[in-house]
Short mmCIF file of C-alpha atoms in Angstrom, two decimals:
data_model
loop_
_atom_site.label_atom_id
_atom_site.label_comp_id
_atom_site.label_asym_id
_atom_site.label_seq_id
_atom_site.Cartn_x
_atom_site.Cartn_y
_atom_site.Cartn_z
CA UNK A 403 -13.98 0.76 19.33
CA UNK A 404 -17.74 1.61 19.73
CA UNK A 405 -19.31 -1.12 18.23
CA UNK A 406 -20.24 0.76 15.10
CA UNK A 407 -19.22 1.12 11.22
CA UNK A 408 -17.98 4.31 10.04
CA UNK A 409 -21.12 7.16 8.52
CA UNK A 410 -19.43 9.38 6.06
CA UNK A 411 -22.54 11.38 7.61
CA UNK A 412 -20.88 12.30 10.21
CA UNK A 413 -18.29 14.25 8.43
CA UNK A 414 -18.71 18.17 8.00
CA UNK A 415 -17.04 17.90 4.54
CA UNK A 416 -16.58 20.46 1.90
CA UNK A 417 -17.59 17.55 -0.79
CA UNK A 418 -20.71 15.33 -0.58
CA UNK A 419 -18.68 12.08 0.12
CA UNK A 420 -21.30 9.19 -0.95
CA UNK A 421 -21.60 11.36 -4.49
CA UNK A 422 -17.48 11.34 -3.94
CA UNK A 423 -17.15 7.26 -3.58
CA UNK A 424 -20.15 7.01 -6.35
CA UNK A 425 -17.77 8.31 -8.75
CA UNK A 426 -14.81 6.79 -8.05
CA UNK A 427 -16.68 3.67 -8.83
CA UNK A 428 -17.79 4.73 -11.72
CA UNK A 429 -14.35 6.48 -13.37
CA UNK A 430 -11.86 3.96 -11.11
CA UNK A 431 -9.49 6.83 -11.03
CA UNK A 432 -9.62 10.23 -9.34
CA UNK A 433 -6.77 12.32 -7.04
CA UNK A 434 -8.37 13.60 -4.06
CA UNK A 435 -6.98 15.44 -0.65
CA UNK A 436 -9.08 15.46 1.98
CA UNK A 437 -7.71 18.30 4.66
CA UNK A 438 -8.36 19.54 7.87
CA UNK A 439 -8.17 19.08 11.78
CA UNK A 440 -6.83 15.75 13.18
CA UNK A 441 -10.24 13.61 14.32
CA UNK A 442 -12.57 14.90 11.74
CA UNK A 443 -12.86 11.63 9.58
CA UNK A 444 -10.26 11.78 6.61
CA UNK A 445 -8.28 8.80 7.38
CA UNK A 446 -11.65 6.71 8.28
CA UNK A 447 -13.56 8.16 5.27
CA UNK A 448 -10.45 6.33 3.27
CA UNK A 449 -11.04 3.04 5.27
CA UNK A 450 -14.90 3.21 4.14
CA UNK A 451 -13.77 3.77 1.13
CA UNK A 452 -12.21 0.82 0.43
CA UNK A 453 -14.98 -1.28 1.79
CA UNK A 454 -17.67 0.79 -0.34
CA UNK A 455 -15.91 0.38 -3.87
CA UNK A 456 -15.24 -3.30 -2.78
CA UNK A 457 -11.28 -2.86 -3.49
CA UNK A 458 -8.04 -3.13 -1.31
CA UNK A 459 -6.64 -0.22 0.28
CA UNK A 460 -3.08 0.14 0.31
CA UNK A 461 -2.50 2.89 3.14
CA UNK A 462 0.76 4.36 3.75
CA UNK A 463 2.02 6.96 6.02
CA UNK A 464 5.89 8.32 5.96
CA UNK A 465 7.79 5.76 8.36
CA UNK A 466 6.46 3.15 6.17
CA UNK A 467 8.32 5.02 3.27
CA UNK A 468 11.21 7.08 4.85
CA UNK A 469 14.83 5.61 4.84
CA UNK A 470 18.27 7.49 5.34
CA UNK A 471 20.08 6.37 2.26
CA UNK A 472 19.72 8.83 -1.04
CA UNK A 473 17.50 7.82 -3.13
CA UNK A 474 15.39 5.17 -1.84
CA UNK A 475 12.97 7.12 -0.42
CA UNK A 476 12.14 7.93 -4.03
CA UNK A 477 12.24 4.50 -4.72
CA UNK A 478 9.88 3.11 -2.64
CA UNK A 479 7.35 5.79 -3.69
CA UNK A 480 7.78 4.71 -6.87
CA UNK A 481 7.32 1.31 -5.65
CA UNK A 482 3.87 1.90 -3.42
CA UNK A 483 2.39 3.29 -6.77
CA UNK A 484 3.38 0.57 -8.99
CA UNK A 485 1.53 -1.69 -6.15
CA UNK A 486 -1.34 0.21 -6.20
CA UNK A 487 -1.52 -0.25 -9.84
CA UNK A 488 -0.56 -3.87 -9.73
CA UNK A 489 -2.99 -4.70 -7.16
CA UNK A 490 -6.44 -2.32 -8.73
CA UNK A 491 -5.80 -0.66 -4.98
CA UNK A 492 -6.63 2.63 -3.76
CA UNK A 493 -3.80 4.36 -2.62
CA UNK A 494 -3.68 6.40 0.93
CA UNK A 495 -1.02 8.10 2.25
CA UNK A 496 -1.74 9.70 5.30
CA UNK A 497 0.01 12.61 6.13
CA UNK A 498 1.01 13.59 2.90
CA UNK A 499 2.33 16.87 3.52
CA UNK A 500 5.50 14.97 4.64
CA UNK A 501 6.40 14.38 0.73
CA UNK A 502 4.85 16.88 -0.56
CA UNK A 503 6.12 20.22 1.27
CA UNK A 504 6.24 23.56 -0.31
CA UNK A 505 9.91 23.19 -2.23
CA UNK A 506 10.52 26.90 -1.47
CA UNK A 507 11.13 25.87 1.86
CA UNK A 508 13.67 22.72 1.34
CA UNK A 509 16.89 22.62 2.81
CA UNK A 510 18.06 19.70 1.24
CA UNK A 511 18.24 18.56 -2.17
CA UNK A 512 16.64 15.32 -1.24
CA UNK A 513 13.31 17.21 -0.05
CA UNK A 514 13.32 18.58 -3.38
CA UNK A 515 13.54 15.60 -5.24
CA UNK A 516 11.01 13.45 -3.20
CA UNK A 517 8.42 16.36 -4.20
CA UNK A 518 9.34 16.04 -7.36
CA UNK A 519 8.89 12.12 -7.72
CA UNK A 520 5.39 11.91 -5.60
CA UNK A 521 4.25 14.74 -8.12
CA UNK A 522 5.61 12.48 -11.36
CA UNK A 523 3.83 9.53 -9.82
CA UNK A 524 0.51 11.52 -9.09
CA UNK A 525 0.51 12.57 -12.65
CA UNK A 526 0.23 9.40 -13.74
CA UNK A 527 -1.64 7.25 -11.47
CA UNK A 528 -4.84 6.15 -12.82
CA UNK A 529 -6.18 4.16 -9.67
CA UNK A 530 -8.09 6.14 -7.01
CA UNK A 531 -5.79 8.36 -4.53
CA UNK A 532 -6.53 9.70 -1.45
CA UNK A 533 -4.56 12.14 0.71
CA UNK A 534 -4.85 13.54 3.86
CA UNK A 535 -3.44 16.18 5.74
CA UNK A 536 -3.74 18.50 9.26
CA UNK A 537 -1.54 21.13 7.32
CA UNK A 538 -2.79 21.82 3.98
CA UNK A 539 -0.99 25.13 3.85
CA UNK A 540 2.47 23.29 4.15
CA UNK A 541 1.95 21.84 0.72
CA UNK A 542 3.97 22.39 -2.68
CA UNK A 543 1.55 25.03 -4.92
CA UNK A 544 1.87 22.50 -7.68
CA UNK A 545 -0.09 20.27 -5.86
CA UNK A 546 -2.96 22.20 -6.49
CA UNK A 547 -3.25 20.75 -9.89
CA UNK A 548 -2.70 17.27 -9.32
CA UNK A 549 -5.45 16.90 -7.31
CA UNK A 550 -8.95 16.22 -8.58
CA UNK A 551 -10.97 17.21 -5.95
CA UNK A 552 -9.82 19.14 -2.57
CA UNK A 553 -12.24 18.88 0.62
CA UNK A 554 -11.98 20.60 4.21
CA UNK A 555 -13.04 18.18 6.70
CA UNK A 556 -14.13 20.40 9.75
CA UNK A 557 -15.43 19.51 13.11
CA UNK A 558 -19.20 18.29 12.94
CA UNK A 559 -22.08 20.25 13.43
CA UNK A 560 -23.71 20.46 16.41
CA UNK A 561 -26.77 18.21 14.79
CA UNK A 562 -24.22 15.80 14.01
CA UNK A 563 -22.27 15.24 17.22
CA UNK A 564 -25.85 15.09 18.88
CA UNK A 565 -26.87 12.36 16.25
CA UNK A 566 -23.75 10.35 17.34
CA UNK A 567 -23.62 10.44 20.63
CA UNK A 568 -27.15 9.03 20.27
CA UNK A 569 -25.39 6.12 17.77
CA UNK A 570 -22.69 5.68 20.10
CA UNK A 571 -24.50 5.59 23.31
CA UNK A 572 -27.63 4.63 22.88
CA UNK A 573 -28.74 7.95 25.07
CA UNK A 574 -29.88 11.48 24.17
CA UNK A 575 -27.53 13.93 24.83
CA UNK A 576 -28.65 15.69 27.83
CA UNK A 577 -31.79 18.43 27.06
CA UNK A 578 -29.84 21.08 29.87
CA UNK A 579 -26.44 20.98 28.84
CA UNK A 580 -25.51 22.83 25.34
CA UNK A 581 -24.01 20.61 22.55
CA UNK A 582 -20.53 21.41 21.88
CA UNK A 583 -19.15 23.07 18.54
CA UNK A 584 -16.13 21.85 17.56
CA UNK A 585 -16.49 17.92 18.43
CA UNK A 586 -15.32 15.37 15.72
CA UNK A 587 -15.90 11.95 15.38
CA UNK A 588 -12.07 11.03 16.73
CA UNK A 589 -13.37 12.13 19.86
CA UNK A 590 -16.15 9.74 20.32
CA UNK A 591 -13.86 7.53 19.26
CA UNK A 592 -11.95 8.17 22.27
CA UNK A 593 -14.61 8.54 25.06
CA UNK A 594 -16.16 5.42 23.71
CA UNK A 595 -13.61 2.80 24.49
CA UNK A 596 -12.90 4.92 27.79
CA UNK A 597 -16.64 4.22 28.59
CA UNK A 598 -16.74 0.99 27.83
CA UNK A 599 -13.16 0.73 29.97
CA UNK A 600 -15.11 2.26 33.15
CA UNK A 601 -18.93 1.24 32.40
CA UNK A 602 -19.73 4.61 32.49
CA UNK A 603 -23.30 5.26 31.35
CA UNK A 604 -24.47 8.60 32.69
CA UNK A 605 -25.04 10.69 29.75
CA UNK A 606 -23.83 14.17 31.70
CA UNK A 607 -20.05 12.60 32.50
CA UNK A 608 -19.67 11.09 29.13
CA UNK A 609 -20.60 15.03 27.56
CA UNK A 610 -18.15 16.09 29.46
CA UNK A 611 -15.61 14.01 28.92
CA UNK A 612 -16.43 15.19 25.16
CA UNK A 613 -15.69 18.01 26.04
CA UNK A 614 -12.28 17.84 27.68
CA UNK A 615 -11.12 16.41 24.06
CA UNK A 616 -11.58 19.75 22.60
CA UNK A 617 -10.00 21.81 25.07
CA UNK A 618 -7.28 18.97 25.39
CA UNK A 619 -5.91 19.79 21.36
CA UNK A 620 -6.65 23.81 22.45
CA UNK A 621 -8.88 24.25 19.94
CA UNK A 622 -12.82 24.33 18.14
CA UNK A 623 -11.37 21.55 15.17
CA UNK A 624 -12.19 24.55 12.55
CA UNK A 625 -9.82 24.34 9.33
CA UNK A 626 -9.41 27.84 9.08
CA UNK A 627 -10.43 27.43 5.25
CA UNK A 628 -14.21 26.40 4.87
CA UNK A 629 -16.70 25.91 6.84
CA UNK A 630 -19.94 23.75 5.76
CA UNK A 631 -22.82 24.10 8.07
#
């Protein structure tokens, strides 16, 4: 939308990401869930991923997956690993609290059993894996296991959102006016392609409208779990 590539620097992340994609090069395997506040990078970080480790990335989300009838849900989980495998893929799935929520608080057999065959699958995929999630807390304890590595993604620092808007804009944000904790990379995103939309170049309005994207999802974009200065 802006013109630019994707920085894993501009993640706050609980994991150093470039030492992350180094060794899923190296090892071609490796279960990792990347958590924390919608906008802060995870989905992306999977995109670059792909790209970096020069393979395809297979990225699903749950309405590419869901279905009414029993059982095939199941099914085509099984089926989106066995692709993965077939195709030397990384595997995404976005939102993956959606098939892998605490059991304890099923109502339906069903939920139970799609836990159950996303875990089975997990345990044996040997192809990279990448989850991500805005509710970490929702997820089944056994997940805890399955999962290689497990990274907060919070909002960026205040050095980093002033190092983007700089990327982004081509302008320094503005010396009087405070940069803004809590601002993640989904919202330059956003105020980039509205920018471009009303050729809107003064430095002060486009801070502000950086701004309004915090207070417009109520919140600072902190986890709640880790924060990484």
């Amino acid at each position: 939308v802006a013109g630019w590539s994707f920085d894993p620097s501009w993640c706050n992340a609980g994991v150093d990401l470039t030492g992350l994609a180094n060794g899923l090069r190296k090892f071609n395997s490796g279960r990792v869930c990347l958590y924390g506040p919608p906008g802060t990078g995870k989905t992306a970080f999977g995109r670059w991923l792909g790209e970096n480790l020069d393979k395809p990335l297979l990225l699903k989300r749950m309405s590419d997956l869901q279905s009414p009838y029993l059982g095939v849900m199941e099914r085509n989980l099984a089926g989106v690993f066995e692709e993965a495998i077939r195709n030397d893929a990384i595997l995404q799935i976005d939102e993956v609290d959606s098939f892998l929520r605490n059991r304890e608080l099923a109502n339906q057999a069903w939920e139970v059993s799609q836990v159950n065959e996303m875990l089975v699958q997990l345990e044996h995929l040997r192809t990279p894996f990448v989850a991500t999630t805005n509710l970490a807390d929702n997820l089944d304890p056994a997940t805890q296991r399955r999962f290689t590595i497990r990274a907060v993604f919070n909002a960026m620092t205040p050095g980093q959102a002033s190092q983007l808007f700089k990327t982004t804009f081509g302008l320094d944000w503005p010396a009087e006016m405070p940069v803004h904790h809590g601002q993640t990379p989904g919202d330059f995103a956003v105020v980039a392609h509205r920018a471009k939309l009303l050729a809107e170049r003064d430095p002060a309005i486009l801070v502000s409208w950086l701004r309004d994207e915090i207070e417009a999802r109520g919140g600072d974009g902190a986890a709640g779990v880790e924060v990484v200065d």
